[in-house]
Coordinates of C-alpha atoms and ligand atoms in Angstrom, one line a residue:
X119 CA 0.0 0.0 0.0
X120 CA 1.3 3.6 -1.1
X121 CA 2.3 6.2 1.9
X122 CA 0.9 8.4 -0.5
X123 CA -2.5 6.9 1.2
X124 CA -2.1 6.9 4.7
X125 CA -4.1 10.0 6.5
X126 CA -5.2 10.5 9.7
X127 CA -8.6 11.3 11.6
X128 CA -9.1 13.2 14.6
X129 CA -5.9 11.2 15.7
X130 CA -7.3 7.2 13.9
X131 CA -4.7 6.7 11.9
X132 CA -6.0 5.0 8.5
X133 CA -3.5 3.1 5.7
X134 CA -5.7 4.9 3.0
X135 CA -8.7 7.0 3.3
X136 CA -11.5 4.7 2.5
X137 CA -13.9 3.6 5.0
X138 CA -16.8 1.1 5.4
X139 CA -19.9 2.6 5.7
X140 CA -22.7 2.4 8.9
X141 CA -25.3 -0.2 7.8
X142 CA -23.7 -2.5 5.4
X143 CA -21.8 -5.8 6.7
X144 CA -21.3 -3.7 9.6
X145 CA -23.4 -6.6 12.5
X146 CA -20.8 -9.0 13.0
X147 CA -17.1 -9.2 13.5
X148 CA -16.6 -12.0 10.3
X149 CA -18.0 -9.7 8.0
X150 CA -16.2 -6.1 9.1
X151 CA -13.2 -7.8 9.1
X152 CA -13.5 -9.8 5.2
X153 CA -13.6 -5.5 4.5
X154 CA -10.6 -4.6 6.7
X155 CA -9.2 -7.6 4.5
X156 CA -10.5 -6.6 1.2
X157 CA -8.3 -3.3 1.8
X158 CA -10.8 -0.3 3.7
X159 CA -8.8 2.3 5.7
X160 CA -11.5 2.0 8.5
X161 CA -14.5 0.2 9.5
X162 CA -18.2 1.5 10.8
X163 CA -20.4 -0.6 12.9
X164 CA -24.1 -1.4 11.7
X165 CA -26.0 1.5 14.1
X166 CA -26.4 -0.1 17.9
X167 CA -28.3 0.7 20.5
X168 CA -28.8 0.0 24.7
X169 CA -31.5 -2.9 23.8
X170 CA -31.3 -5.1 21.4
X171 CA -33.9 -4.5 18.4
X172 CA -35.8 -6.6 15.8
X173 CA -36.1 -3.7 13.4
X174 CA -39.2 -3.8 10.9
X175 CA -40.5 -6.8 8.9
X176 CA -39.3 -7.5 5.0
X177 CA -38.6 -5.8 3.0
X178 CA -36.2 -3.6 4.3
X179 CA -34.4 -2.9 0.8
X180 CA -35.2 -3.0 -2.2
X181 CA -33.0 -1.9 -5.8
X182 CA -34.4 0.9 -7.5
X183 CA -32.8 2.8 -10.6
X184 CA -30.2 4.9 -8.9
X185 CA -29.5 2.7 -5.8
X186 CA -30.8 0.6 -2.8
X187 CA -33.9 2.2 -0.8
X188 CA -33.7 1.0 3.0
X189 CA -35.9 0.8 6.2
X190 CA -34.2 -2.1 8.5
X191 CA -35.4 -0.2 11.4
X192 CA -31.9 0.1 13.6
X193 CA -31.9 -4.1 13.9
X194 CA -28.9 -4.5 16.2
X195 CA -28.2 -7.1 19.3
X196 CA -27.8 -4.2 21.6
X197 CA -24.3 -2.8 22.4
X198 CA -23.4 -4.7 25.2
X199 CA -23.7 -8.0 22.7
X200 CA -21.2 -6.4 20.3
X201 CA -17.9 -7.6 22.4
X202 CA -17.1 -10.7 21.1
X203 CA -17.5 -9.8 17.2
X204 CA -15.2 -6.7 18.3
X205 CA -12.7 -9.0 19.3
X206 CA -12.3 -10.2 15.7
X207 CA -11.8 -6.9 14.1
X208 CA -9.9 -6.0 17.0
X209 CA -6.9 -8.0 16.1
X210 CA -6.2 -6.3 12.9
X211 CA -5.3 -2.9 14.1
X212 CA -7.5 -1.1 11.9
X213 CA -9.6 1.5 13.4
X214 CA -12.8 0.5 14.6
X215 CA -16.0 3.2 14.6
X216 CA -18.8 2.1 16.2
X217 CA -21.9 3.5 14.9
X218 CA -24.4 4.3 17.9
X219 CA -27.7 5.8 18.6
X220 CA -30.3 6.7 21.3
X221 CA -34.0 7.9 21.8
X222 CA -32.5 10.2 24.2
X223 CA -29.1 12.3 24.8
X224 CA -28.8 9.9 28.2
X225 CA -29.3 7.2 26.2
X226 CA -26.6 7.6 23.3
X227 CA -24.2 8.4 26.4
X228 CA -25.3 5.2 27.9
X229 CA -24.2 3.5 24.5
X230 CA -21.6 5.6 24.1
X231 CA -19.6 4.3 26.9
X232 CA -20.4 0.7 26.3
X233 CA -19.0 0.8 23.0
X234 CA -16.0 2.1 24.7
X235 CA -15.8 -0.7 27.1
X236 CA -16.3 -3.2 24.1
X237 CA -13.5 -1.6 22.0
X238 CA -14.5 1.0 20.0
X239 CA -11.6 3.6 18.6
X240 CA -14.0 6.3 17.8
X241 CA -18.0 6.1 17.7
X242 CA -20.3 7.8 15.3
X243 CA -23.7 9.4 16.4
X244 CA -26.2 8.4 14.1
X245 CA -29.0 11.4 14.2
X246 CA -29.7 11.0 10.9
X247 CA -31.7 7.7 10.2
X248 CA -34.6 9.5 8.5
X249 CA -37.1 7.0 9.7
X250 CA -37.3 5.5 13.0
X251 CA -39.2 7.7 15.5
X252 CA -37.8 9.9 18.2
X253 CA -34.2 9.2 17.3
X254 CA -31.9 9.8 14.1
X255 CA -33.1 12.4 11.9
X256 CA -35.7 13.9 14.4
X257 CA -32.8 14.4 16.5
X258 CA -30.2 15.8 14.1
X259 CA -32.7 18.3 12.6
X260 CA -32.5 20.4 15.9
X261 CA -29.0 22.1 16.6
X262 CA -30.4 22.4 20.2
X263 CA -30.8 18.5 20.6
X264 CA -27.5 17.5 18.2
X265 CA -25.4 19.9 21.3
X266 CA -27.2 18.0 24.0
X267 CA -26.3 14.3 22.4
X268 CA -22.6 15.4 21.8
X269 CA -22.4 17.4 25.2
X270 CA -23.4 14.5 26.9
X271 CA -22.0 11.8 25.4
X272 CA -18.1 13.6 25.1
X273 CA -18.9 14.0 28.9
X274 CA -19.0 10.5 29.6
X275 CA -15.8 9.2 27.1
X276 CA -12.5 9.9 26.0
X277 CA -12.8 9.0 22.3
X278 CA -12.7 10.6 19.3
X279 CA -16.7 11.4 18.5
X280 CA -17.7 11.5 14.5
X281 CA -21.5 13.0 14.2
X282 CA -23.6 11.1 11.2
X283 CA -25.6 14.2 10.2
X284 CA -28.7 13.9 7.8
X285 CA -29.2 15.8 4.4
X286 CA -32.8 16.2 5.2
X287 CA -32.7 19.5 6.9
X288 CA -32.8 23.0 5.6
X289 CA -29.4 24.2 7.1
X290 CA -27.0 20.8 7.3
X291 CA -23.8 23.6 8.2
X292 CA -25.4 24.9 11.2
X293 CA -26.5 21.7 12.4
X294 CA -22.4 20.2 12.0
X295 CA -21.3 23.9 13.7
X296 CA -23.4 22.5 16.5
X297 CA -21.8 19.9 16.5
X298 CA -18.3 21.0 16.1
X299 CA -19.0 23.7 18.7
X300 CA -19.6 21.0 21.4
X301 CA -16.5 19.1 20.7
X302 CA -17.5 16.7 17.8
X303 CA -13.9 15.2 16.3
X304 CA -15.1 14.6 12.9
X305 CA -18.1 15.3 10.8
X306 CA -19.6 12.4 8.3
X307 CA -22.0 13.4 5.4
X308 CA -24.2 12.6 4.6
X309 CA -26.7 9.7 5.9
X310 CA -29.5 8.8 3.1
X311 CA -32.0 11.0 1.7
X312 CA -35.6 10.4 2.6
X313 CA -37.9 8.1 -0.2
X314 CA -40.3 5.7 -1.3
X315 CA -41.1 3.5 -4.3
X316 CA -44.3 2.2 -5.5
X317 CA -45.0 -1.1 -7.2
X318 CA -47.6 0.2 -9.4
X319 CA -49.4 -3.4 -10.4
X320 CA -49.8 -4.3 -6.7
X321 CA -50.2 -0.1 -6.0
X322 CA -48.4 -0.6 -3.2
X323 CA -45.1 0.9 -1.5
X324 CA -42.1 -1.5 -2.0
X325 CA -41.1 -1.4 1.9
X326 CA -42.6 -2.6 4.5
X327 CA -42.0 0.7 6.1
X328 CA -43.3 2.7 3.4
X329 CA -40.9 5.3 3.7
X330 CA -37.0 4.4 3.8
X331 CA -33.3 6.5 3.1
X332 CA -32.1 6.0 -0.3
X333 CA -28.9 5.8 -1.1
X334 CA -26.2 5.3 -4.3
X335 CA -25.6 7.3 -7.1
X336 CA -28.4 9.6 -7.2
X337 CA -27.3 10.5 -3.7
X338 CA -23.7 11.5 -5.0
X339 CA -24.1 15.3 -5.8
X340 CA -25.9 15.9 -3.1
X341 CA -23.3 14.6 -0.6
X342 CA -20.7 16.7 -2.4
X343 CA -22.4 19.6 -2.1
X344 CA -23.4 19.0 1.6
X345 CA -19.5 18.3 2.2
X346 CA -18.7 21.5 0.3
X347 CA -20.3 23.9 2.3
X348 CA -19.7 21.7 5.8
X349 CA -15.8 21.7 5.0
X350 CA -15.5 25.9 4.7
X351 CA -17.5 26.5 7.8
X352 CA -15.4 23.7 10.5
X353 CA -12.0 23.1 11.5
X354 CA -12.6 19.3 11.8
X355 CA -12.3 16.4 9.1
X356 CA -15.1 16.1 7.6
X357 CA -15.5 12.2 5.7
X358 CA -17.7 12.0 2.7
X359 CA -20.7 9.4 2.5
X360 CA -22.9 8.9 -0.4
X361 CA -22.9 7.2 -3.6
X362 CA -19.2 6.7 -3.9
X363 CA -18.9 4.0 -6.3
X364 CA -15.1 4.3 -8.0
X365 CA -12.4 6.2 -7.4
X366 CA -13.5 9.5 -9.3
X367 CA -16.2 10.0 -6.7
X368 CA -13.9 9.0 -4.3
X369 CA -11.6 12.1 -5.2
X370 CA -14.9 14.5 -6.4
X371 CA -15.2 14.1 -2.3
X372 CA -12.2 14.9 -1.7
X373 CA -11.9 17.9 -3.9
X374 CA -14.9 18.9 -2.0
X375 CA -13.4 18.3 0.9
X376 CA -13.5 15.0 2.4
X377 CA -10.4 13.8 4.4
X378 CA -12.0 10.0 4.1
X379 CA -14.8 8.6 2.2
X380 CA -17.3 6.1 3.3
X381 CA -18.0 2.9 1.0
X382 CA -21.7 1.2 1.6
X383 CA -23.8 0.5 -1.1
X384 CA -21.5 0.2 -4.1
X385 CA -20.1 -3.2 -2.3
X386 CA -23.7 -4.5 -3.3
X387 CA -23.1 -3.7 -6.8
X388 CA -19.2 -4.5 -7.0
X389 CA -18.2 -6.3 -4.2
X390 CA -15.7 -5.8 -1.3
X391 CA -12.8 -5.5 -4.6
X392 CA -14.3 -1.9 -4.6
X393 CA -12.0 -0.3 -1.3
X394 CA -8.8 -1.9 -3.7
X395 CA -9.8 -0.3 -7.0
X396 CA -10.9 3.2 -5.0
X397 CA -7.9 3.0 -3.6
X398 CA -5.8 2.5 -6.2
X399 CA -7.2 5.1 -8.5
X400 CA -6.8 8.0 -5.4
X401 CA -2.8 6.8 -5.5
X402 CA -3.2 7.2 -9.1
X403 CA -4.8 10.2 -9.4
X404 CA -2.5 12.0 -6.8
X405 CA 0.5 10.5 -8.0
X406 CA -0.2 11.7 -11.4
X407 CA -1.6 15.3 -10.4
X408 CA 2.1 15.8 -8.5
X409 CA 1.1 15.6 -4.7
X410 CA 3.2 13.6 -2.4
X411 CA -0.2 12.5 0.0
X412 CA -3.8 12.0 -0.6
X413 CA -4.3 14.9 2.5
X414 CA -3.0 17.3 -0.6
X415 CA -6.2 17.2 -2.6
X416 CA -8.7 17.8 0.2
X417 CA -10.6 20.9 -0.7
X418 CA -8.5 22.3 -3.6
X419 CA -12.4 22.3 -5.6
X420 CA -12.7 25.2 -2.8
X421 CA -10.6 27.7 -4.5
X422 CA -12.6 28.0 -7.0
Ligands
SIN797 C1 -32.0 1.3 9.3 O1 -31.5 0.5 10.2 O2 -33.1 1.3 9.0 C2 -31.1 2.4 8.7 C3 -30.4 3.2 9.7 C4 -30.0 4.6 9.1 O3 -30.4 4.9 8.0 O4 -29.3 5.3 9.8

C-alpha cells in the first residue's frame, strides 16, 4: 500500500482514506473484518443501540434505478452483545467506529460508553436515520438536541466522537457547527436521503416501512455539495458518504473536501474489490496530479 494513502482522523490513523460505511456488513465481526481484508482504511459498525432491536418486517431494501432504498429499522443485538464480534476486528489494528444511537441524549451516552468498554476507537452518532421515531433524523434536525447528544456523550468518554448528520434539513452547516461547537472530532455526510417507491401493479409501496433512506448514485451530488459547504465552515475532518462508487467519486469528495470517504452501497453492486480499486485510483490520481499524499487534494475544488 502507497504512503501516498495513509491520512489521519481526529488522531485514527487509517493506511488509505476509504472507510466502510454504517449499515452495510457492519453486525458481526466476520464480516467487518472480510472489508478490513478486502483493503478499507476503516470500519463503521451497523448503528447499535442499549437494547437489542428486531427492526421492521421484510422488505427492508429493495434496488431501484439509482441505488438501494432501506428501512431495517436500527436491527442490532444491543451494544453490550457487540464484544465478542469486536474481538475479531480487534486483532487487525484497523480503526474500529462504532456507529451508535439513542432515543434520548442519556441514552446515546449510555451507549456511548459501552461501546467504549467493548472496543470501540472512535464512535459515530447516528441522528440521521430518517425514519425511525424519536431518534436519528428527528434528532439531528434540531442544533439544540444534536449539542445536548454530543455534550453528553463527550462528557462521559474519552474518544474521538464522528456526528452522522442527515441531508434532510434546511441548514446541514449549522447543524455540523453545532456539532463542532460542542466538541464533535469529525463530521460524516451525509446519511440517506428520505424516499419511497411504489410497485404500481400491486399499487403498493415497495417497503414494509413505506418510507425508507435512499442511497447510491443519485445521492452523490448531493453529498458533495453538503460536504462543500460543511468543510469551509469547521475546522474538523469532515468524511464523505454517499454514492461513492469508484475512485473519481472518491476524489470528487475529496476535492470537495472530504479527508475519508465512506464505502456502503456500491459493495452490493461491485463487491468488497471496490475499497482496492478506490484505492488504487486515489494513489493514481494524486501520483499523477504531482502531490506527495492524498491529504493534498482535500478541498483544492474550494478555491474556485
Ligand atoms: C436502518 O437501520 O433502517 C437504517 C439506519 C439509518 O439509516 O441510519
Amino acid at each position: 500500500m502507497s504512503r501516498r494513502l495513509a491520512t489521519e482522523i481526529a488522531g485514527l490513523k487509517l493506511a488509505n482514506p476509504t472507510m466502510l460505511a454504517a449499515g452495510v456488513l457492519g453486525l458481526t465481526g466476520s464480516s467487518l473484518r472480510k472489508v478490513v481484508e478486502a483493503g478499507a482504511g476503516a470500519v463503521v459498525t451497523k448503528s447499535l443501540g442499549l437494547k437489542p432491536r428486531e427492526g421492521y418486517s421484510n422488505p427492508t431494501v429493495v434496488q431501484v434505478d439509482c441505488g438501494l432504498l432501506n428501512a431495517m429499522g436500527l436491527p442490532n443485538p444491543g451494544v453490550s452483545h457487540f464484544g465478542e464480534e469486536m474481538r475479531e476486528v480487534k486483532e487487525t489494528g484497523v480503526p474500529i467506529i462504532v456507529s451508535i444511537y439513542g432515543f434520548s441524549s442519556e441514552e446515546f451516552a449510555k451507549a456511548a460508553e459501552v461501546a467504549v468498554n467493548v472496543g470501540a476507537d472512535a464512535l459515530e452518532l447516528n441522528v440521521s436515520c430518517p425514519h425511525v421515531e424519536e431518534t436519528g433524523a428527528e434528532i439531528g434536525s434540531d442544533p439544540e438536541l444534536v449539542t445536548e447528544v454530543v455534550r453528553k456523550v463527550k462528557n462521559k468518554v474519552d474518544k474521538p466522537v464522528f456526528v452522522k448528520l442527515t441531508p434532510n434539513v434546511a441548514n446541514i452547516v449549522e447543524v455540523a457547527k453545532a456539532a463542532v461547537e460542542t466538541g464533535a472530532e469529525a463530521i460524516t455526510a451525509i446519511n440517506t436521503v428520505r424516499a419511497m417507491a411504489i410497485e404500481i401493479e400491486t399499487t403498493r409501496p415497495l417497503l414494509a416501512n413505506k418510507i425508507g433512506g435512499l442511497s447510491g448514485p443519485a445521492i452523490k451530488p448531493i453529498a458533495v455539495r453538503c460536504v462543500y459547504e460543511i468543510y469551509r465552515e469547521v475546522d474538523v475532518p469532515v468524511i464523505g458518504c454517499g454514492g461513492i462508487t469508484d475512485w473519481r467519486d472518491a476524489v470528487e469528495f475529496m476535492l470537495a473536501g472530504a479527508s475519508a470517504v465512506q464505502i456502503g452501497t456500491a459493495i452490493a453492486f461491485k463487491g468488497l474489490e471496490v475499497f482496492k480499486s478506490v484505492t488504487r485510483g486515489i494513489d493514481a490520481y494524486v501520483r499523477k496530479k504531482g502531490f506527495g499524499s492524498v491529504k493534498d487534494i482535500v478541498g483544492l475544488a474550494q478555491n474556485f
